[in-house]
CSV table of C-alpha atoms in Angstrom, one decimal:
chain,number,residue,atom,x,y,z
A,1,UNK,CA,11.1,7.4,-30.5
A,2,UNK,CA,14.7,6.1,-30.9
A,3,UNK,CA,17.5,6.9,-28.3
A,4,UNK,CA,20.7,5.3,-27.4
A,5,UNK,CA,21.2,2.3,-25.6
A,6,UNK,CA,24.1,1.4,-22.9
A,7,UNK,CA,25.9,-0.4,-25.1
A,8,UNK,CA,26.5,2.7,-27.3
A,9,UNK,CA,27.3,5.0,-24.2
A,10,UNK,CA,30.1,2.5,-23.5
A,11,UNK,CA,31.5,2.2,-27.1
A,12,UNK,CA,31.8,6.2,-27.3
A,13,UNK,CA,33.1,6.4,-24.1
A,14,UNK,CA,36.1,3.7,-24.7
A,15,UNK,CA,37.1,6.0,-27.2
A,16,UNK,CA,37.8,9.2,-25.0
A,17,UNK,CA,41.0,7.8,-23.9
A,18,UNK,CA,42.6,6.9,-27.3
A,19,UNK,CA,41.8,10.1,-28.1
A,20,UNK,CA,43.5,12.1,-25.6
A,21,UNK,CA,46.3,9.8,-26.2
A,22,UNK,CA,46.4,11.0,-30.1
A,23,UNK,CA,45.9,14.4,-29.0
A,24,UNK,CA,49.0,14.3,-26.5
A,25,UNK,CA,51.6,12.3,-28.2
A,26,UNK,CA,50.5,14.0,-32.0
A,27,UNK,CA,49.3,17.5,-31.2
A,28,UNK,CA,49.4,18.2,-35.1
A,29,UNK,CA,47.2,15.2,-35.5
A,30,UNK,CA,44.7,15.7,-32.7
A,31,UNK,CA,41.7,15.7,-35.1
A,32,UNK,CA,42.4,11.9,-36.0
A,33,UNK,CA,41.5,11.4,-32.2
A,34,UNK,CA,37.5,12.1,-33.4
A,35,UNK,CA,37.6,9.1,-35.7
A,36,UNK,CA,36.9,6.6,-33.2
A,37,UNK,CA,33.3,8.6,-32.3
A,38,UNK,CA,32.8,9.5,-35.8
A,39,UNK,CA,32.2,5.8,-36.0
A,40,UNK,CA,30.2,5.2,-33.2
A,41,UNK,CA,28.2,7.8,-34.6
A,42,UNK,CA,28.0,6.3,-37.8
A,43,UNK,CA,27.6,2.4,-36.1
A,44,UNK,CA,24.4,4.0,-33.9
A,45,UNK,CA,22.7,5.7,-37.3
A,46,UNK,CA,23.0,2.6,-39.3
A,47,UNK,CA,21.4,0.9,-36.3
A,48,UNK,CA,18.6,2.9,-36.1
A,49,UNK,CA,17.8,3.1,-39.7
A,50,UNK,CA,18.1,-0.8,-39.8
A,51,UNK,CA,16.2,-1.5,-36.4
A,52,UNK,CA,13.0,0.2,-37.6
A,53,UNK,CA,9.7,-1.9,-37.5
A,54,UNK,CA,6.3,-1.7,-38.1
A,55,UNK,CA,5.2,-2.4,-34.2
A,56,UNK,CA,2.3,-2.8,-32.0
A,57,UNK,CA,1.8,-4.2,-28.6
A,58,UNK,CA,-1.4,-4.7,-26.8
A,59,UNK,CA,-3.3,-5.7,-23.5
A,60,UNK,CA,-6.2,-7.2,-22.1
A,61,UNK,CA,-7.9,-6.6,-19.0
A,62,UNK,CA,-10.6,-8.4,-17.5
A,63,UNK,CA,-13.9,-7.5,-17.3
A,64,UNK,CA,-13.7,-6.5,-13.6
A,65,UNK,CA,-11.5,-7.4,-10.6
A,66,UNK,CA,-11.9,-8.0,-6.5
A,67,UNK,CA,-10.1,-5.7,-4.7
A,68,UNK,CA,-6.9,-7.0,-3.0
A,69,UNK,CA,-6.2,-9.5,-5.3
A,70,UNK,CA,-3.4,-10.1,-7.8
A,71,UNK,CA,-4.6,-10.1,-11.4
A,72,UNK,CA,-2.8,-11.7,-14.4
A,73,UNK,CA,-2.4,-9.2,-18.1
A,74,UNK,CA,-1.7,-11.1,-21.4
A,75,UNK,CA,0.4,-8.7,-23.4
A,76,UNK,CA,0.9,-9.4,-26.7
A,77,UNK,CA,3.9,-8.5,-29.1
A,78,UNK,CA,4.0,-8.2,-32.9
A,79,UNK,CA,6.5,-6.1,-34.6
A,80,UNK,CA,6.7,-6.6,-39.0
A,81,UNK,CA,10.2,-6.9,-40.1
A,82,UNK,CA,11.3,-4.2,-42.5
A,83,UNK,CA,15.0,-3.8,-43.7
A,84,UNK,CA,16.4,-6.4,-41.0
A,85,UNK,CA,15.5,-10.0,-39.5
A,86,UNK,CA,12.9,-8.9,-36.6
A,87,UNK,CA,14.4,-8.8,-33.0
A,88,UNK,CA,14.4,-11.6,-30.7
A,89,UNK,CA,13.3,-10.1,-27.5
A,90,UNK,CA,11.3,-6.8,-26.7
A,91,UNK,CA,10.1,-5.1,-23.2
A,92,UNK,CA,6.7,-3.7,-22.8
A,93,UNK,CA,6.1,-0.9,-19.5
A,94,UNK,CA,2.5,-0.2,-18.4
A,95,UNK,CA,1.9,3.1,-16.8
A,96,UNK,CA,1.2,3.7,-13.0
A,97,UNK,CA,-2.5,3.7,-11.6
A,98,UNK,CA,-3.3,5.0,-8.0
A,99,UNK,CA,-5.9,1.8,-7.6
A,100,UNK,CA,-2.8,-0.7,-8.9
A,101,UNK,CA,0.3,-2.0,-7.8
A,102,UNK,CA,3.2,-3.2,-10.3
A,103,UNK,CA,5.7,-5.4,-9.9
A,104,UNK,CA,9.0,-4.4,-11.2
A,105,UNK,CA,7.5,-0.6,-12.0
A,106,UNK,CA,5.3,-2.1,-14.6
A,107,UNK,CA,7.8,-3.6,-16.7
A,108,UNK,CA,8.2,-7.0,-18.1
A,109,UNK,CA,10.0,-8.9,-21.5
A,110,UNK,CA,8.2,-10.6,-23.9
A,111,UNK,CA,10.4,-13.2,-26.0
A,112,UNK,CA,9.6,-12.4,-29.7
A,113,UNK,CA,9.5,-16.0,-32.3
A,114,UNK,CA,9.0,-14.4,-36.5
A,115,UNK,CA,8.6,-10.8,-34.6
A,116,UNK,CA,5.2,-12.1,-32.2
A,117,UNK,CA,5.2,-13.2,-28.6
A,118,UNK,CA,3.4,-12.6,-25.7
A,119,UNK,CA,3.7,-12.5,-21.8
A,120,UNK,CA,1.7,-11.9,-18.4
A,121,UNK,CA,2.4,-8.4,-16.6
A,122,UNK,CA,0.8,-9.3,-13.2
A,123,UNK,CA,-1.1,-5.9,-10.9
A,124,UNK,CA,-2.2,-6.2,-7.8
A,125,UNK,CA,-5.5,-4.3,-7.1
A,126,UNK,CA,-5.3,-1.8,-4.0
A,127,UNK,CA,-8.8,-0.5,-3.6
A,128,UNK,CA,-11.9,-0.4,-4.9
A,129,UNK,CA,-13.1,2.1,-8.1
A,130,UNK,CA,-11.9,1.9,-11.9
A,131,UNK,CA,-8.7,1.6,-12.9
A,132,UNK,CA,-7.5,3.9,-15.6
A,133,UNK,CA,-3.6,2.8,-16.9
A,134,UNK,CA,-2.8,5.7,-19.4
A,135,UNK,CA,-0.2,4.3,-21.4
A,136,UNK,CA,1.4,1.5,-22.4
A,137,UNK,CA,5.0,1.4,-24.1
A,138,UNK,CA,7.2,-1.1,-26.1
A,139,UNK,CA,10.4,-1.0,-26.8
A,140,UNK,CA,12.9,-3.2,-29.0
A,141,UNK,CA,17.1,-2.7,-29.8
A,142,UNK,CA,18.8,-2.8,-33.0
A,143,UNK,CA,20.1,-5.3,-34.8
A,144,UNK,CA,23.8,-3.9,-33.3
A,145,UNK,CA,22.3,-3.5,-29.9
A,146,UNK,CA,23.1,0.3,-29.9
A,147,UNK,CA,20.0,2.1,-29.9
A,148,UNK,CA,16.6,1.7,-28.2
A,149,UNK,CA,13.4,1.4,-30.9
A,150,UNK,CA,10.4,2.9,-28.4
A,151,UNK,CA,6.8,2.9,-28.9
A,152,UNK,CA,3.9,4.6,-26.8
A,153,UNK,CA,0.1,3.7,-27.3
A,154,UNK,CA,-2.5,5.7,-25.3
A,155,UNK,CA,-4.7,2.9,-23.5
A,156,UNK,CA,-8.7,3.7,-23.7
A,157,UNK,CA,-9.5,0.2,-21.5
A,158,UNK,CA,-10.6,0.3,-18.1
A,159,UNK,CA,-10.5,-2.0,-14.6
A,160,UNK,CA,-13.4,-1.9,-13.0
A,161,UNK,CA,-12.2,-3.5,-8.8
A,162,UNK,CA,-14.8,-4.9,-6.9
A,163,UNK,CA,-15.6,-6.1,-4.0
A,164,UNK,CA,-13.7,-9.5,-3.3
A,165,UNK,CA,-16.1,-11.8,-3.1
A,166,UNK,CA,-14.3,-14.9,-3.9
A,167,UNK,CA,-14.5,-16.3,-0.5
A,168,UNK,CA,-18.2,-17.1,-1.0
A,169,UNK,CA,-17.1,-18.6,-4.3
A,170,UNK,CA,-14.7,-20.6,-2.2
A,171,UNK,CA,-16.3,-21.3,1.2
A,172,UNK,CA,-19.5,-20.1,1.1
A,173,UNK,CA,-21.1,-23.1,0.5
A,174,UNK,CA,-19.1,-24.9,3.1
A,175,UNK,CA,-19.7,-22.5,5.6
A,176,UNK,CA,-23.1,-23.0,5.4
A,177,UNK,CA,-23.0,-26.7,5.0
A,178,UNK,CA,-21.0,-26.7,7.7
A,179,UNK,CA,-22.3,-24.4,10.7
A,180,UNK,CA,-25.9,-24.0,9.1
A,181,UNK,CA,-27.2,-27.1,7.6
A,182,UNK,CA,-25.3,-29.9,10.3
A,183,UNK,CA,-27.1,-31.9,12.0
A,184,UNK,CA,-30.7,-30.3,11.3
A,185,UNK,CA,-31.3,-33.0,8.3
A,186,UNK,CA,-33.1,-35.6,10.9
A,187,UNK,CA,-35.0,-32.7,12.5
A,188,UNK,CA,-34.9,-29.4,10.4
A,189,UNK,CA,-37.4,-27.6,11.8
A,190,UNK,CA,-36.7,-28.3,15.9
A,191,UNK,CA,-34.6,-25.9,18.3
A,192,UNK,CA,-33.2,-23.9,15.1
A,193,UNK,CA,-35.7,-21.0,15.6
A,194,UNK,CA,-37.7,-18.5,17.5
A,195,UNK,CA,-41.3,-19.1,16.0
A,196,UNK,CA,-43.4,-20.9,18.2
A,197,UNK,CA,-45.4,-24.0,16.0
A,198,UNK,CA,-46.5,-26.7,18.7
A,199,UNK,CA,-46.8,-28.1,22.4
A,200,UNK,CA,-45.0,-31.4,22.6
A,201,UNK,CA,-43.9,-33.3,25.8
A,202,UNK,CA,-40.4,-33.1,27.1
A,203,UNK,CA,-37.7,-35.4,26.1
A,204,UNK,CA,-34.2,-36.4,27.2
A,205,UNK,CA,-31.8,-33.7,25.3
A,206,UNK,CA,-34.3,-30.5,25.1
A,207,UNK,CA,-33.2,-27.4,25.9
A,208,UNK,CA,-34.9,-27.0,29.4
A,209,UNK,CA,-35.4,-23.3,28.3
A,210,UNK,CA,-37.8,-24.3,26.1
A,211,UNK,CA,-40.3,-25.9,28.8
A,212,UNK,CA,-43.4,-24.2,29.3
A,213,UNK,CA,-44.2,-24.6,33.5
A,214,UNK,CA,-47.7,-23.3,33.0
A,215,UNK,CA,-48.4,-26.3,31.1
A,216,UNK,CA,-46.9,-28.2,32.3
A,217,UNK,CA,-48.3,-27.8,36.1
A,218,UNK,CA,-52.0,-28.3,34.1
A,219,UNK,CA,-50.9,-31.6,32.6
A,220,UNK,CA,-49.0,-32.9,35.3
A,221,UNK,CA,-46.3,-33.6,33.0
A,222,UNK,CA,-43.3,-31.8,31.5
A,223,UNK,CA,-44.6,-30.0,28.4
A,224,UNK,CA,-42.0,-28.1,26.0
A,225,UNK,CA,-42.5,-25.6,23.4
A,226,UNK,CA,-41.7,-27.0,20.0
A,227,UNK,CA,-40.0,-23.9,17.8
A,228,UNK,CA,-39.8,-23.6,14.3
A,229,UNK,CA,-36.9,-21.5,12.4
A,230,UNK,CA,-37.9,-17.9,12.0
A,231,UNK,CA,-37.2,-17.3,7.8
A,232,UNK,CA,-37.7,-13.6,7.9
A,233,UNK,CA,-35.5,-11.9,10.4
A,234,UNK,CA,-33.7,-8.7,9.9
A,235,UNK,CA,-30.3,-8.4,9.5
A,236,UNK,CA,-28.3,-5.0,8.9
A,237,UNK,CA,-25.0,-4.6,8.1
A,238,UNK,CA,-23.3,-1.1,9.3
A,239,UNK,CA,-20.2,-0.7,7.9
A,240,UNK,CA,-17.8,2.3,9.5
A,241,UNK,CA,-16.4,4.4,6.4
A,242,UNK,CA,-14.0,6.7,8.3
A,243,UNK,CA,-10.8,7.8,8.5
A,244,UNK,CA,-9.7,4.7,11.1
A,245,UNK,CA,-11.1,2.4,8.6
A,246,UNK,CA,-9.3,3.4,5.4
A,247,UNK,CA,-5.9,2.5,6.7
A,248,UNK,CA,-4.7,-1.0,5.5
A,249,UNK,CA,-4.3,-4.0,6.6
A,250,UNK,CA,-1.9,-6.1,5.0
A,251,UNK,CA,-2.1,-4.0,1.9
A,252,UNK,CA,-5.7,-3.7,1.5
A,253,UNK,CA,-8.3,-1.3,3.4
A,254,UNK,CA,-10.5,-1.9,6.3
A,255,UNK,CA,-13.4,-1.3,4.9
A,256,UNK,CA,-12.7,-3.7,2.1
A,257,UNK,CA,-12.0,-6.1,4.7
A,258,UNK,CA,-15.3,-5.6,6.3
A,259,UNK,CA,-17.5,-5.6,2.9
A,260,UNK,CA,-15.7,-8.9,1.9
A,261,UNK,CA,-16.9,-10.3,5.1
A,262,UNK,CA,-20.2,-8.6,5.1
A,263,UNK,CA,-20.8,-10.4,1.7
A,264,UNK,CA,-19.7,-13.6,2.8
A,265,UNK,CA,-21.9,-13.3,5.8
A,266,UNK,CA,-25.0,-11.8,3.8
A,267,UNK,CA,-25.1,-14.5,1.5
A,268,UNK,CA,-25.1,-17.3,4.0
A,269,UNK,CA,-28.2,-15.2,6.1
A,270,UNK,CA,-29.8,-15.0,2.0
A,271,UNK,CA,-29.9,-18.8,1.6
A,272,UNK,CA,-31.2,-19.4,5.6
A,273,UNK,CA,-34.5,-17.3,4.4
A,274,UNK,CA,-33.3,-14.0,6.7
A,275,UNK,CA,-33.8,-10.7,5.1
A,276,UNK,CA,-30.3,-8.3,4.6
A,277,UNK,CA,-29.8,-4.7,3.9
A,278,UNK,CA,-26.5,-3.0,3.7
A,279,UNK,CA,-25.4,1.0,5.4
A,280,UNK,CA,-22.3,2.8,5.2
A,281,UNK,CA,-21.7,6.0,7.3
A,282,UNK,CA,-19.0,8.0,7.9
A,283,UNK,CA,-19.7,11.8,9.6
A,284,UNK,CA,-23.4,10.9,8.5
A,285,UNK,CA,-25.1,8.0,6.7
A,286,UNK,CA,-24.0,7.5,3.0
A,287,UNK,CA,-25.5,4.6,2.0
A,288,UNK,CA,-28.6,2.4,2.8
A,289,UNK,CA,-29.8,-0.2,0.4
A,290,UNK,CA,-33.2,-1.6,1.9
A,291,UNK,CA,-34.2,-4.6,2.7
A,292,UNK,CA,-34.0,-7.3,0.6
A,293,UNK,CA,-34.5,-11.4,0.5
A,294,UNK,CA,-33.7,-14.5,-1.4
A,295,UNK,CA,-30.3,-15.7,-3.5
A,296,UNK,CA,-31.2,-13.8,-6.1
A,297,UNK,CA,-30.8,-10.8,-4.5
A,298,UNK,CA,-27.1,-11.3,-3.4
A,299,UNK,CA,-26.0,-9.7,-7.1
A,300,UNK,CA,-27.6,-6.5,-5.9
A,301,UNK,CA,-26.2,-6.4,-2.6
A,302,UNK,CA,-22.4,-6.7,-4.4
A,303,UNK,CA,-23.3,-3.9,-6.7
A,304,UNK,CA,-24.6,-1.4,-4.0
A,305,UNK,CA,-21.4,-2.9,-1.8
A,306,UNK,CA,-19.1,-1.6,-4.7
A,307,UNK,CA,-20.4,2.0,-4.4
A,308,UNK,CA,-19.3,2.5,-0.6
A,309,UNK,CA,-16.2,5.1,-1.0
A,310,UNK,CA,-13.2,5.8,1.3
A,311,UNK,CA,-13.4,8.6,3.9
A,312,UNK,CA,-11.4,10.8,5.6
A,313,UNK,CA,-13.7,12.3,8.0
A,314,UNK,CA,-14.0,11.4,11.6
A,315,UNK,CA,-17.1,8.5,12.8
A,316,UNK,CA,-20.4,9.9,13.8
A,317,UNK,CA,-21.8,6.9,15.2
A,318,UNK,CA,-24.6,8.5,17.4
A,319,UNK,CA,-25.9,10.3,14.0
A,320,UNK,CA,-25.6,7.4,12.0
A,321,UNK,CA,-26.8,4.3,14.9
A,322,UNK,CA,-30.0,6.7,16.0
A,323,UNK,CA,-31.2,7.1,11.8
A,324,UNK,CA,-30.2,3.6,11.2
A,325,UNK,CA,-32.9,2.8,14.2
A,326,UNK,CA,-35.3,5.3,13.3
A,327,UNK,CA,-35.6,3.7,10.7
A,328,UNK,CA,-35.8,-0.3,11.4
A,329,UNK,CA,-39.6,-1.0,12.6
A,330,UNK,CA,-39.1,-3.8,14.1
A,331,UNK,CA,-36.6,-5.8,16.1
A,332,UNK,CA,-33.3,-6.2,13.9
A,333,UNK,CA,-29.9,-7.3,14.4
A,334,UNK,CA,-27.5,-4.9,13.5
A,335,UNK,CA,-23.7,-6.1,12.7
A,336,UNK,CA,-21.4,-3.1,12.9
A,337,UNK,CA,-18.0,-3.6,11.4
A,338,UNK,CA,-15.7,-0.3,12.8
A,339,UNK,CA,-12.5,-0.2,14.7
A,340,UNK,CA,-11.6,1.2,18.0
A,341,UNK,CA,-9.0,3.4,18.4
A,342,UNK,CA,-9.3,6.4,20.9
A,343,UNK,CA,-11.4,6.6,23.7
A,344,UNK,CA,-13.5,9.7,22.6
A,345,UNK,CA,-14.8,8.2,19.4
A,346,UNK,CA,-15.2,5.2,22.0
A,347,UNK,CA,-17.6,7.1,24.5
A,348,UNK,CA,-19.8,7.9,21.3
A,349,UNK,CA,-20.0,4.6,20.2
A,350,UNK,CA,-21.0,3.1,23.7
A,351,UNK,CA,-23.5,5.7,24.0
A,352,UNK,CA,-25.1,5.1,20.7
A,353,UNK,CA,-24.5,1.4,21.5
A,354,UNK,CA,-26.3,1.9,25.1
A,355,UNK,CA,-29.6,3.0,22.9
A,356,UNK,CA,-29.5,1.0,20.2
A,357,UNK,CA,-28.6,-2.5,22.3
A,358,UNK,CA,-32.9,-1.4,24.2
A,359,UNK,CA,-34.4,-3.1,20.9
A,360,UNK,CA,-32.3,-4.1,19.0
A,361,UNK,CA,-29.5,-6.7,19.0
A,362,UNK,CA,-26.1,-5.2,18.2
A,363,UNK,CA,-22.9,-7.6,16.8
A,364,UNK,CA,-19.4,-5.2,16.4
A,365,UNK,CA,-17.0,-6.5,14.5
A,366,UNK,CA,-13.4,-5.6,14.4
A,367,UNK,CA,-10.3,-6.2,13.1
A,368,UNK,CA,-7.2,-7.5,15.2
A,369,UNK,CA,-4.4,-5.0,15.0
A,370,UNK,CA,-1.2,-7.1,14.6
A,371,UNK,CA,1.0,-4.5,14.0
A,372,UNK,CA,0.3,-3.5,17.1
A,373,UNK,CA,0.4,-6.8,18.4
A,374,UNK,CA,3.6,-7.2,16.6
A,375,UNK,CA,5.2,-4.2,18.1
A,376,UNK,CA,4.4,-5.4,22.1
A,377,UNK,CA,5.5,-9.0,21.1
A,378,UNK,CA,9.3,-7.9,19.6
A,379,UNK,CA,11.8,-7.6,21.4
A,380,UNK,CA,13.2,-4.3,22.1
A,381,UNK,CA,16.5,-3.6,20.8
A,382,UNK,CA,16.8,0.1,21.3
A,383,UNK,CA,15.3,2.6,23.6
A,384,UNK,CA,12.7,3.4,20.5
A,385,UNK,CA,11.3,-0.3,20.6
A,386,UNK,CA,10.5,0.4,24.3
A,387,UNK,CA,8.8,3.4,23.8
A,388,UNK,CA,7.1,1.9,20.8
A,389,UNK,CA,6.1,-0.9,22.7
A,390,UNK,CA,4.6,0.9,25.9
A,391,UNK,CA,2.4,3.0,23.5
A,392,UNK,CA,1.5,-0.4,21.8
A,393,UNK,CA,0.3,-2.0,24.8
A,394,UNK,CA,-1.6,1.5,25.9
A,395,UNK,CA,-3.7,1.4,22.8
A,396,UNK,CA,-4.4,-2.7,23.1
A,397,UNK,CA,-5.1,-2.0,26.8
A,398,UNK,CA,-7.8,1.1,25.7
A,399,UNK,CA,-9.0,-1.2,22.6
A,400,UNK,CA,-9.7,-4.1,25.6
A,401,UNK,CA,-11.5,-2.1,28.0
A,402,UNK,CA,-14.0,-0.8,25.2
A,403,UNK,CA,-14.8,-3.9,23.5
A,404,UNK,CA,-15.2,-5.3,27.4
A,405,UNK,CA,-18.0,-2.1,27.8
A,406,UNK,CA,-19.5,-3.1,24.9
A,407,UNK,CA,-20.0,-6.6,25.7
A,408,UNK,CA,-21.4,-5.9,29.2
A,409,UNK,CA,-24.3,-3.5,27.6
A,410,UNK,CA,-25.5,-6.9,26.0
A,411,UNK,CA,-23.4,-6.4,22.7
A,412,UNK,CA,-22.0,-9.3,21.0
A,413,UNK,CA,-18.1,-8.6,19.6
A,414,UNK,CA,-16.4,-10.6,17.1
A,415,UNK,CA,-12.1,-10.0,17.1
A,416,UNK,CA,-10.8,-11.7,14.5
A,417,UNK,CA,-7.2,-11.5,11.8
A,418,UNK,CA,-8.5,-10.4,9.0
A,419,UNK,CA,-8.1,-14.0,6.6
A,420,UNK,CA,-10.8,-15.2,9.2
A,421,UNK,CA,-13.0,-12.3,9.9
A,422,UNK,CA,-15.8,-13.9,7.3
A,423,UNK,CA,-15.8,-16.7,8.6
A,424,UNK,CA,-15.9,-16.4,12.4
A,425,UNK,CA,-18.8,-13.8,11.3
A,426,UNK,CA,-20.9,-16.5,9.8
A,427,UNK,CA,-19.9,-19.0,12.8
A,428,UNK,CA,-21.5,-16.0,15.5
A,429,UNK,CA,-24.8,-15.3,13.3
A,430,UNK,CA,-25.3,-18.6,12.7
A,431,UNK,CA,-24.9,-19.2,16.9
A,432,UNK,CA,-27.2,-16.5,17.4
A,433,UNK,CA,-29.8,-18.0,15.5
A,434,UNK,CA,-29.1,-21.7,17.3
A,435,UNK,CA,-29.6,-19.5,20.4
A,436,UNK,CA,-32.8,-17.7,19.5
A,437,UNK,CA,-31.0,-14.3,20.1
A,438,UNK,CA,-31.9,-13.3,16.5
């Protein structure tokens, strides 16, 4: 495809006014007045005919992506020289994709040395699911600069975004160095677990919860129970699908928030011996993986994580919360990653919490909302910004008195920004299991 360039627009239109010029002052002459486009016309063929090259441009793309994460193209350049020297400079343009975001509308110039070059066209991954780019063009100019030398190729290469799971690459291992493994290197198997192994007398810096007064009052003598960590317990990780949770938060989803988090919390609860399955529900339950246990099983947990989808329907979380216990057979803990934002979804969800909290024990996680947080905190300029702000602090206020519910049914809730969310998960399951709660 060839089409004129700015540069030629400009040159035919600096010729208008000469020619209205001839065409006043020599009326008998007025057709000299179409020399001047005659050869602008004749300056833009040669062009073209000169500027053609054998091109091709091409693209890599990784094997997959995480989600939310700002991934780096090499695009390479090679155009052939035919009847002139080979241009210095070309641009390359990569079509649109729902799942990616482009700088610059995908566009970016590649600086050509003996007609080959190469650059990095950087997308940033908005959600999870395959990414599809259609097309991918290249361009060139002439060697006059007047006309535009355009190339399309139809892309057949795909994207695959994942779950982000590079903050267990990154500080997984010291999280769990850090709130798991400190300190229990001297004694590794005392006070870290709910198992009970052996009688032994009580010392100076025991938990006094741990004394057993029946034995004590036979011995005469403070006796203690001695606990060993419990390898096998059950932990579940519900994760909210809904509309509320496929809004964004600082350019990436909720519920992408939540399964990075999960992940980073699932592995850590893999290497302490615990057992971890994974549910997604929306309306109804859409996704249950099982039980399973050791490091090795952490790969499958990321695939089955990449298949939970976006929704648009409205929580059930009575439906979902009473299958989810139907089906645990013994005691469990059950981390719930949602997010609260009217009161009628609220009522459901302390109901189903009210049942579910009898056996099991229940850890809600949410999200901090600081946009809304950002709203109440600016100050108001206009009468807008106050009734922005008033709504703001209603729906903090509602958000507040739910979570406080929650934690008075014997619920534990996490409130974290989003960057920390992983971590200050790991720091509470990690607590619970200091605390025996697990």
């Amino acid at each position: 495809m060839i089409y004129p360039a700015r540069a030629a627009v400009v040159l035919a239109a600096a010729g208008a006014p000469p020619a209205l010029l001839v065409a006043v002052l020599l009326p008998a002459r007025w057709y000299a007045g179409l020399a001047w486009p005659a050869a602008v016309l004749l300056l833009v063929a040669l062009d073209a005919w000169r500027g053609r090259h054998r091109a091709t441009a091409t693209i890599a793309l990784p094997r997959s992506a995480p989600v939310g994460a700002a991934v780096p193209l090499a695009v390479t350049v090679r155009i052939a020289p035919r009847r002139a020297p080979p241009p210095r400079a070309a641009e390359v343009a990569l079509a649109a994709d729902p799942l990616l975001a482009v700088a610059d509308d995908g566009r970016c110039a590649v600086a050509l040395a003996a007609g080959a070059g190469g650059a990095t066209l950087t997308v940033t991954t908005l959600r999870r699911g395959t990414a599809r780019p259609a097309t991918l063009w290249l361009r060139w100019r002439g060697p006059f600069g007047l006309v535009w030398h355009q190339r399309a190729r139809a892309l057949d290469q795909s994207l695959p975004i994942l779950p982000d799971i590079r903050p267990v690459e990154q500080r997984g291992a010291a999280l769990l160095r850090r709130l798991a493994y400190d300190g229990m290197l001297a004694q590794p198997d005392r006070g870290d677990g709910s198992e009970f192994e052996a009688l032994v007398e009580f010392r100076a810096g025991m938990d006094r919860r741990t004394i057993d007064w029946k034995q004590s009052a036979r011995h005469v003598r403070l006796h203690a129970r001695d606990m060993r960590p419990e390898r096998n317990s059950q932990i579940v990780f519900a994760i909210d699908t809904a509309r509320q949770m496929s809004e964004p938060v600082d350019g990436v989803p909720r519920v992408d928030r939540a399964v990075t988090a999960a992940l980073l919390a699932a592995w850590v609860a893999l290497k302490l011996g615990d057992r971890v399955a994974l549910e997604a529900f929306d309306e109804r339950p859409r996704l249950s993986t099982g039980f399973v246990g050791g490091a090795r099983a952490f790969a499958t947990l990321q695939h089955r994580a990449a298949a939970i989808d976006y929704s648009g329907a409205e929580s059930n979380y009575v439906h979902a919360l009473s299958d989810l216990s139907g089906r645990l057979t013994r005691r469990s803990t059950v981390v719930l990653f949602t997010e609260v934002i009217d009161l009628v979804a609220a009522e459901a969800l302390v109901r189903a919490a009210t049942r579910l909290v009898q056996r099991h024990l229940l850890l809600i996680v949410v999200l901090r909302d600081a946009e809304l947080e950002a709203i109440l905190a600016r100050a108001p300029a206009e009468a807008a910004d106050v009734t922005r702000a008033v709504t703001a602090a209603g729906l903090l206020r509602d958000r507040l008195l739910v979570l406080t519910r929650l934690r008075h049914l014997g619920a534990h809730v996490v409130e974290a920004p989003h960057a920390a969310v992983g971590e200050r998960l790991v720091a509470a399951y990690v607590d619970l299991k200091r605390r025996h709660l697990l």
